[in-house]
PDB file of C-alpha atoms and ligand atoms in Angstrom:
ATOM      1  CA  MET A 855      -1.339  -8.876 -17.708  1.00  0.00           C
ATOM      2  CA  ALA A 856      -1.206  -6.098 -20.283  1.00  0.00           C
ATOM      3  CA  LEU A 857      -4.908  -6.099 -21.223  1.00  0.00           C
ATOM      4  CA  SER A 858      -6.122  -6.209 -17.637  1.00  0.00           C
ATOM      5  CA  GLY A 859      -8.075  -3.224 -16.299  1.00  0.00           C
ATOM      6  CA  PRO A 860      -7.682  -4.242 -12.633  1.00  0.00           C
ATOM      7  CA  THR A 861      -3.920  -4.522 -13.181  1.00  0.00           C
ATOM      8  CA  TYR A 862      -3.840  -1.122 -14.856  1.00  0.00           C
ATOM      9  CA  ARG A 863      -5.438   0.638 -11.892  1.00  0.00           C
ATOM     10  CA  VAL A 864      -2.765  -0.752  -9.547  1.00  0.00           C
ATOM     11  CA  ALA A 865       0.004   0.265 -11.967  1.00  0.00           C
ATOM     12  CA  LEU A 866      -1.584   3.715 -12.333  1.00  0.00           C
ATOM     13  CA  MET A 867      -1.716   4.149  -8.558  1.00  0.00           C
ATOM     14  CA  LEU A 868       1.990   3.294  -8.266  1.00  0.00           C
ATOM     15  CA  ALA A 869       2.852   5.615 -11.156  1.00  0.00           C
ATOM     16  CA  LEU A 870       0.866   8.550  -9.743  1.00  0.00           C
ATOM     17  CA  ALA A 871       2.415   7.963  -6.326  1.00  0.00           C
ATOM     18  CA  GLY A 872       5.882   8.076  -7.926  1.00  0.00           C
ATOM     19  CA  GLU A 873       6.691   4.549  -6.708  1.00  0.00           C
ATOM     20  CA  PRO A 874       8.916   2.448  -8.976  1.00  0.00           C
ATOM     21  CA  PHE A 875       7.696  -1.143  -9.397  1.00  0.00           C
ATOM     22  CA  ASP A 876       8.764  -4.325 -11.133  1.00  0.00           C
ATOM     23  CA  TYR A 877       6.088  -5.683 -13.451  1.00  0.00           C
ATOM     24  CA  VAL A 878       5.854  -9.463 -13.905  1.00  0.00           C
ATOM     25  CA  HIS A 879       3.793 -10.606 -16.879  1.00  0.00           C
ATOM     26  CA  VAL A 880       1.521 -13.565 -16.093  1.00  0.00           C
ATOM     27  CA  ASN A 881       0.875 -15.750 -19.142  1.00  0.00           C
ATOM     28  CA  MET A 882      -2.872 -16.225 -18.820  1.00  0.00           C
ATOM     29  CA  MET A 883      -3.129 -17.699 -22.327  1.00  0.00           C
ATOM     30  CA  GLN A 884      -1.119 -20.647 -21.013  1.00  0.00           C
ATOM     31  CA  GLY A 885      -3.070 -20.775 -17.755  1.00  0.00           C
ATOM     32  CA  GLU A 886      -0.179 -19.678 -15.575  1.00  0.00           C
ATOM     33  CA  HIS A 887      -2.640 -17.988 -13.212  1.00  0.00           C
ATOM     34  CA  LYS A 888      -4.282 -21.348 -12.409  1.00  0.00           C
ATOM     35  CA  GLN A 889      -1.030 -23.213 -11.627  1.00  0.00           C
ATOM     36  CA  PRO A 890      -0.237 -24.156  -8.008  1.00  0.00           C
ATOM     37  CA  ALA A 891       2.835 -21.885  -7.921  1.00  0.00           C
ATOM     38  CA  TYR A 892       0.729 -18.832  -8.735  1.00  0.00           C
ATOM     39  CA  LEU A 893      -2.304 -19.923  -6.694  1.00  0.00           C
ATOM     40  CA  SER A 894      -0.093 -20.203  -3.630  1.00  0.00           C
ATOM     41  CA  LYS A 895       0.399 -16.431  -3.916  1.00  0.00           C
ATOM     42  CA  GLN A 896      -2.961 -15.358  -5.417  1.00  0.00           C
ATOM     43  CA  ARG A 897      -5.725 -17.537  -3.994  1.00  0.00           C
ATOM     44  CA  TYR A 898      -8.328 -16.385  -6.562  1.00  0.00           C
ATOM     45  CA  GLY A 899      -6.207 -17.325  -9.572  1.00  0.00           C
ATOM     46  CA  GLN A 900      -6.473 -13.819 -10.996  1.00  0.00           C
ATOM     47  CA  VAL A 901      -4.339 -10.831 -11.834  1.00  0.00           C
ATOM     48  CA  PRO A 902      -3.284  -8.516 -10.342  1.00  0.00           C
ATOM     49  CA  LEU A 903      -1.136  -9.719  -7.470  1.00  0.00           C
ATOM     50  CA  LEU A 904       0.935  -7.185  -5.564  1.00  0.00           C
ATOM     51  CA  ILE A 905       4.040  -8.329  -3.722  1.00  0.00           C
ATOM     52  CA  ASP A 906       5.408  -5.731  -1.342  1.00  0.00           C
ATOM     53  CA  ARG A 907       9.105  -6.472  -1.062  1.00  0.00           C
ATOM     54  CA  ASN A 908       9.395  -4.198   1.982  1.00  0.00           C
ATOM     55  CA  ASN A 909       7.556  -6.727   4.116  1.00  0.00           C
ATOM     56  CA  GLY A 910       6.834  -9.784   1.928  1.00  0.00           C
ATOM     57  CA  ARG A 911       3.067  -9.171   1.872  1.00  0.00           C
ATOM     58  CA  HIS A 912       1.033 -10.644  -0.985  1.00  0.00           C
ATOM     59  CA  LEU A 913      -2.133  -8.720  -1.831  1.00  0.00           C
ATOM     60  CA  CYS A 914      -5.041  -9.595  -4.115  1.00  0.00           C
ATOM     61  CA  GLN A 915      -8.074  -7.652  -5.404  1.00  0.00           C
ATOM     62  CA  SER A 916      -7.252  -4.366  -7.080  1.00  0.00           C
ATOM     63  CA  ALA A 917      -9.509  -2.203  -4.876  1.00  0.00           C
ATOM     64  CA  ALA A 918      -8.020  -3.726  -1.715  1.00  0.00           C
ATOM     65  CA  ILE A 919      -4.549  -3.172  -3.188  1.00  0.00           C
ATOM     66  CA  LEU A 920      -5.355   0.499  -3.809  1.00  0.00           C
ATOM     67  CA  GLU A 921      -6.451   0.856  -0.187  1.00  0.00           C
ATOM     68  CA  TYR A 922      -3.285  -0.880   0.974  1.00  0.00           C
ATOM     69  CA  LEU A 923      -1.093   1.385  -1.143  1.00  0.00           C
ATOM     70  CA  SER A 924      -2.888   4.523  -0.043  1.00  0.00           C
ATOM     71  CA  ASP A 925      -2.473   3.472   3.611  1.00  0.00           C
ATOM     72  CA  THR A 926       1.176   2.490   3.317  1.00  0.00           C
ATOM     73  CA  LEU A 927       2.231   5.365   1.039  1.00  0.00           C
ATOM     74  CA  GLY A 928       0.006   7.949   2.696  1.00  0.00           C
ATOM     75  CA  LYS A 929      -1.375   9.129  -0.657  1.00  0.00           C
ATOM     76  CA  PHE A 930      -4.764   9.459  -2.331  1.00  0.00           C
ATOM     77  CA  GLY A 931      -6.688   8.114   0.671  1.00  0.00           C
ATOM     78  CA  GLY A 932      -8.982  11.144   1.056  1.00  0.00           C
ATOM     79  CA  ALA A 933      -8.466  14.231   3.224  1.00  0.00           C
ATOM     80  CA  THR A 934     -10.773  13.108   6.067  1.00  0.00           C
ATOM     81  CA  LEU A 935     -12.155   9.888   7.500  1.00  0.00           C
ATOM     82  CA  ASP A 936     -15.482  10.589   5.788  1.00  0.00           C
ATOM     83  CA  GLU A 937     -13.757  11.013   2.426  1.00  0.00           C
ATOM     84  CA  ARG A 938     -11.989   7.727   3.011  1.00  0.00           C
ATOM     85  CA  PHE A 939     -15.314   5.992   3.625  1.00  0.00           C
ATOM     86  CA  GLN A 940     -16.802   7.621   0.533  1.00  0.00           C
ATOM     87  CA  ALA A 941     -13.854   6.489  -1.590  1.00  0.00           C
ATOM     88  CA  ARG A 942     -14.439   2.961  -0.372  1.00  0.00           C
ATOM     89  CA  GLU A 943     -18.142   3.184  -1.263  1.00  0.00           C
ATOM     90  CA  TRP A 944     -17.266   4.208  -4.805  1.00  0.00           C
ATOM     91  CA  MET A 945     -14.864   1.296  -5.162  1.00  0.00           C
ATOM     92  CA  TYR A 946     -17.401  -1.259  -3.950  1.00  0.00           C
ATOM     93  CA  TRP A 947     -20.022   0.239  -6.239  1.00  0.00           C
ATOM     94  CA  ASP A 948     -17.566   0.168  -9.117  1.00  0.00           C
ATOM     95  CA  PHE A 949     -16.999  -3.563  -9.167  1.00  0.00           C
ATOM     96  CA  ASP A 950     -20.663  -4.238  -8.561  1.00  0.00           C
ATOM     97  CA  ARG A 951     -22.137  -1.992 -11.279  1.00  0.00           C
ATOM     98  CA  LEU A 952     -19.537  -0.390 -13.534  1.00  0.00           C
ATOM     99  CA  ALA A 953     -16.440  -2.589 -13.858  1.00  0.00           C
ATOM    100  CA  SER A 954     -18.368  -5.853 -14.049  1.00  0.00           C
ATOM    101  CA  ASN A 955     -20.400  -4.641 -17.029  1.00  0.00           C
ATOM    102  CA  VAL A 956     -17.710  -2.643 -18.817  1.00  0.00           C
ATOM    103  CA  TYR A 957     -15.035  -5.310 -18.494  1.00  0.00           C
ATOM    104  CA  ARG A 958     -17.458  -8.054 -19.574  1.00  0.00           C
ATOM    105  CA  ALA A 959     -18.576  -6.075 -22.649  1.00  0.00           C
ATOM    106  CA  ARG A 960     -14.938  -5.365 -23.515  1.00  0.00           C
ATOM    107  CA  ALA A 961     -13.909  -9.003 -23.100  1.00  0.00           C
ATOM    108  CA  ILE A 962     -16.763 -10.079 -25.386  1.00  0.00           C
ATOM    109  CA  ARG A 963     -15.918  -7.493 -28.060  1.00  0.00           C
ATOM    110  CA  LEU A 964     -12.192  -8.269 -27.938  1.00  0.00           C
ATOM    111  CA  GLY A 965     -13.028 -11.968 -28.369  1.00  0.00           C
ATOM    112  CA  ILE A 966     -11.488 -12.879 -25.026  1.00  0.00           C
ATOM    113  CA  ARG A 967     -14.780 -14.161 -23.632  1.00  0.00           C
ATOM    114  CA  PRO A 968     -17.300 -15.496 -26.147  1.00  0.00           C
ATOM    115  CA  ALA A 969     -20.910 -14.942 -25.071  1.00  0.00           C
ATOM    116  CA  ALA A 970     -24.455 -14.855 -26.414  1.00  0.00           C
ATOM    117  CA  PRO A 971     -25.661 -11.491 -27.833  1.00  0.00           C
ATOM    118  CA  GLU A 972     -28.029 -11.117 -24.867  1.00  0.00           C
ATOM    119  CA  VAL A 973     -25.057 -11.102 -22.497  1.00  0.00           C
ATOM    120  CA  LEU A 974     -23.470  -8.231 -24.417  1.00  0.00           C
ATOM    121  CA  GLU A 975     -26.784  -6.387 -24.445  1.00  0.00           C
ATOM    122  CA  PHE A 976     -27.183  -6.898 -20.682  1.00  0.00           C
ATOM    123  CA  SER A 977     -23.615  -5.683 -20.059  1.00  0.00           C
ATOM    124  CA  MET A 978     -24.077  -2.585 -22.241  1.00  0.00           C
ATOM    125  CA  ALA A 979     -27.322  -1.649 -20.457  1.00  0.00           C
ATOM    126  CA  GLY A 980     -25.743  -2.127 -17.026  1.00  0.00           C
ATOM    127  CA  GLY A 981     -22.559  -0.283 -18.016  1.00  0.00           C
ATOM    128  CA  ASN A 982     -24.496   2.666 -19.423  1.00  0.00           C
ATOM    129  CA  ALA A 983     -26.673   2.866 -16.314  1.00  0.00           C
ATOM    130  CA  ALA A 984     -23.525   2.999 -14.169  1.00  0.00           C
ATOM    131  CA  LEU A 985     -21.894   5.607 -16.443  1.00  0.00           C
ATOM    132  CA  LYS A 986     -25.010   7.737 -15.990  1.00  0.00           C
ATOM    133  CA  VAL A 987     -24.591   7.573 -12.194  1.00  0.00           C
ATOM    134  CA  LEU A 988     -20.982   8.684 -12.626  1.00  0.00           C
ATOM    135  CA  GLU A 989     -21.949  11.455 -15.038  1.00  0.00           C
ATOM    136  CA  GLU A 990     -24.530  12.872 -12.633  1.00  0.00           C
ATOM    137  CA  HIS A 991     -22.135  12.747  -9.703  1.00  0.00           C
ATOM    138  CA  LEU A 992     -19.357  14.502 -11.630  1.00  0.00           C
ATOM    139  CA  ALA A 993     -21.579  17.376 -12.791  1.00  0.00           C
ATOM    140  CA  GLY A 994     -20.196  20.425 -10.978  1.00  0.00           C
ATOM    141  CA  ARG A 995     -17.345  18.642  -9.233  1.00  0.00           C
ATOM    142  CA  ASP A 996     -13.762  17.859 -10.184  1.00  0.00           C
ATOM    143  CA  TRP A 997     -13.168  14.593  -8.300  1.00  0.00           C
ATOM    144  CA  LEU A 998     -15.322  11.749  -7.052  1.00  0.00           C
ATOM    145  CA  VAL A 999     -14.623  12.483  -3.400  1.00  0.00           C
ATOM    146  CA  GLY A1000     -13.642  15.791  -1.770  1.00  0.00           C
ATOM    147  CA  GLU A1001     -11.405  18.322  -3.476  1.00  0.00           C
ATOM    148  CA  GLY A1002      -8.595  16.146  -4.796  1.00  0.00           C
ATOM    149  CA  VAL A1003      -7.778  12.919  -6.580  1.00  0.00           C
ATOM    150  CA  SER A1004      -8.301   9.773  -4.492  1.00  0.00           C
ATOM    151  CA  ILE A1005      -8.124   6.026  -4.926  1.00  0.00           C
ATOM    152  CA  ALA A1006     -11.793   6.173  -5.973  1.00  0.00           C
ATOM    153  CA  ASP A1007     -10.800   8.191  -9.056  1.00  0.00           C
ATOM    154  CA  ILE A1008      -7.848   5.908  -9.814  1.00  0.00           C
ATOM    155  CA  ASP A1009      -9.993   2.799  -9.415  1.00  0.00           C
ATOM    156  CA  ILE A1010     -12.783   4.045 -11.654  1.00  0.00           C
ATOM    157  CA  TYR A1011     -10.452   5.613 -14.232  1.00  0.00           C
ATOM    158  CA  GLY A1012      -9.063   2.091 -14.729  1.00  0.00           C
ATOM    159  CA  VAL A1013     -12.509   1.070 -15.954  1.00  0.00           C
ATOM    160  CA  VAL A1014     -13.675   4.102 -17.878  1.00  0.00           C
ATOM    161  CA  ALA A1015     -10.379   4.293 -19.796  1.00  0.00           C
ATOM    162  CA  LEU A1016     -11.239   0.894 -21.322  1.00  0.00           C
ATOM    163  CA  ALA A1017     -14.939   1.565 -21.889  1.00  0.00           C
ATOM    164  CA  GLU A1018     -14.643   2.547 -25.559  1.00  0.00           C
ATOM    165  CA  GLU A1019     -12.990  -0.810 -26.282  1.00  0.00           C
ATOM    166  CA  GLY A1020     -16.158  -2.273 -24.810  1.00  0.00           C
ATOM    167  CA  GLY A1021     -18.270  -0.326 -27.306  1.00  0.00           C
ATOM    168  CA  PHE A1022     -19.443   2.403 -24.910  1.00  0.00           C
ATOM    169  CA  ASP A1023     -19.850   5.898 -26.363  1.00  0.00           C
ATOM    170  CA  LEU A1024     -18.265   8.231 -23.821  1.00  0.00           C
ATOM    171  CA  GLY A1025     -19.359  11.237 -25.894  1.00  0.00           C
ATOM    172  CA  ALA A1026     -22.702  10.809 -24.121  1.00  0.00           C
ATOM    173  CA  TYR A1027     -20.978  11.549 -20.793  1.00  0.00           C
ATOM    174  CA  PRO A1028     -19.278  14.980 -21.045  1.00  0.00           C
ATOM    175  CA  HIS A1029     -18.615  15.329 -17.302  1.00  0.00           C
ATOM    176  CA  VAL A1030     -16.949  11.931 -17.264  1.00  0.00           C
ATOM    177  CA  LEU A1031     -14.799  12.970 -20.244  1.00  0.00           C
ATOM    178  CA  ALA A1032     -13.780  16.221 -18.512  1.00  0.00           C
ATOM    179  CA  TRP A1033     -12.855  14.271 -15.351  1.00  0.00           C
ATOM    180  CA  MET A1034     -10.786  11.841 -17.459  1.00  0.00           C
ATOM    181  CA  LYS A1035      -8.868  14.807 -18.869  1.00  0.00           C
ATOM    182  CA  ARG A1036      -8.143  15.991 -15.308  1.00  0.00           C
ATOM    183  CA  MET A1037      -6.843  12.518 -14.459  1.00  0.00           C
ATOM    184  CA  GLU A1038      -4.673  12.471 -17.572  1.00  0.00           C
ATOM    185  CA  ALA A1039      -3.182  15.868 -16.644  1.00  0.00           C
ATOM    186  CA  LEU A1040      -1.927  14.622 -13.244  1.00  0.00           C
ATOM    187  CA  PRO A1041       1.863  14.437 -12.765  1.00  0.00           C
ATOM    188  CA  HIS A1042       3.221  10.952 -13.642  1.00  0.00           C
ATOM    189  CA  PHE A1043      -0.047   9.880 -15.309  1.00  0.00           C
ATOM    190  CA  ALA A1044       0.533   7.103 -17.853  1.00  0.00           C
ATOM    191  CA  SER A1045      -1.750   5.079 -20.104  1.00  0.00           C
ATOM    192  CA  ARG A1046      -2.344   1.350 -19.768  1.00  0.00           C
ATOM    193  CA  THR A1047      -0.184   0.549 -22.768  1.00  0.00           C
ATOM    194  CA  ALA A1048       2.676   2.646 -21.398  1.00  0.00           C
ATOM    195  CA  LEU A1049       2.522   0.981 -17.982  1.00  0.00           C
ATOM    196  CA  LEU A1050       1.776  -2.640 -18.887  1.00  0.00           C
ATOM    197  CA  PRO A1051       3.935  -4.286 -21.551  1.00  0.00           C
ATOM    198  CA  MET A1052       3.389  -7.864 -22.751  1.00  0.00           C
ATOM    199  CA  GLU A1053       6.580  -8.954 -21.030  1.00  0.00           C
ATOM    200  CA  SER A1054       8.084  -8.520 -17.575  1.00  0.00           C
ATOM    201  CA  ARG A1055       9.923  -5.312 -16.752  1.00  0.00           C
ATOM    202  CA  VAL A1056      12.034  -4.279 -13.783  1.00  0.00           C
ATOM    203  CA  ALA A1057      11.626  -0.871 -12.180  1.00  0.00           C
ATOM    204  CA  ALA A1058      13.303   1.968 -14.068  1.00  0.00           C
TER     205      ALA A1058
HETATM  206  N1  GSH B 606     -12.033  -8.145  -8.594  1.00  0.00           N
HETATM  207  C1  GSH B 606     -10.738  -8.514  -9.126  1.00  0.00           C
HETATM  208  C2  GSH B 606     -10.908  -8.872 -10.586  1.00  0.00           C
HETATM  209  C3  GSH B 606      -9.626  -9.358 -11.214  1.00  0.00           C
HETATM  210  C4  GSH B 606      -9.894  -9.978 -12.568  1.00  0.00           C
HETATM  211  O1  GSH B 606     -11.050 -10.172 -13.000  1.00  0.00           O
HETATM  212  N2  GSH B 606      -8.811 -10.273 -13.272  1.00  0.00           N
HETATM  213  C5  GSH B 606      -8.957 -10.983 -14.519  1.00  0.00           C
HETATM  214  C6  GSH B 606      -8.069 -10.374 -15.587  1.00  0.00           C
HETATM  215  S1  GSH B 606      -8.578  -8.733 -15.948  1.00  0.00           S
HETATM  216  C7  GSH B 606      -8.529 -12.414 -14.308  1.00  0.00           C
HETATM  217  O2  GSH B 606      -7.532 -12.670 -13.661  1.00  0.00           O
HETATM  218  N3  GSH B 606      -9.300 -13.343 -14.873  1.00  0.00           N
HETATM  219  C8  GSH B 606      -9.029 -14.736 -14.774  1.00  0.00           C
HETATM  220  C9  GSH B 606      -9.984 -15.444 -13.874  1.00  0.00           C
HETATM  221  O3  GSH B 606     -10.788 -14.786 -13.197  1.00  0.00           O
HETATM  222  O4  GSH B 606      -9.931 -16.668 -13.836  1.00  0.00           O
HETATM  223  C10 GSH B 606      -9.753  -7.358  -8.964  1.00  0.00           C
HETATM  224  O5  GSH B 606     -10.207  -6.216  -8.953  1.00  0.00           O
HETATM  225  O6  GSH B 606      -8.551  -7.593  -8.781  1.00  0.00           O
END
């Protein structure tokens, strides 16, 4: 689904890995994601869903999909076992503290999810607290884990790239902004709007 941050991070991973992929738009406005046909493939009734045609596997949960892709493609998994564990920590932290708040604030501001003002306030406070953690970690380092880009960076970029739509002022986080620029300079990098159209698309 074109507006979906979790879908974007999977698409970004595939793009950065140089893997062509078909993109199938799920019409969430019409509740397609809650129909039995879709639920039989994606038990949580959410996007994204990755279908690996090489082996017929169906995978849910964007962070788990990134781990799967890094394992199967042998890319962005971290240079050592410790880096791999650290990347996983960042991804678990992300959905707990950063993505939950940023995506909720964005959904409220875009009118996708109506909510009381206190909910927006709560989400902004939580999102800013998480951005501060990110900012402090990125001071003096180029990537979240080790010396190169990993699935932790791809995962978290897929949140931070949408933060301004949620009303967050990234100008307050210069190290995060510099890290975003490094992400955007990677070969094959593409924005959400370039990767996710509002209709289905077969691999180029
Ligand atoms: N933790 C999940 C979150 C996925 C998610 O929240 N997707 C949203 C769209 S961005 C969705 O499908 N919402 C519909 C619903 O949860 O019923 C992931 O990372 O894949």
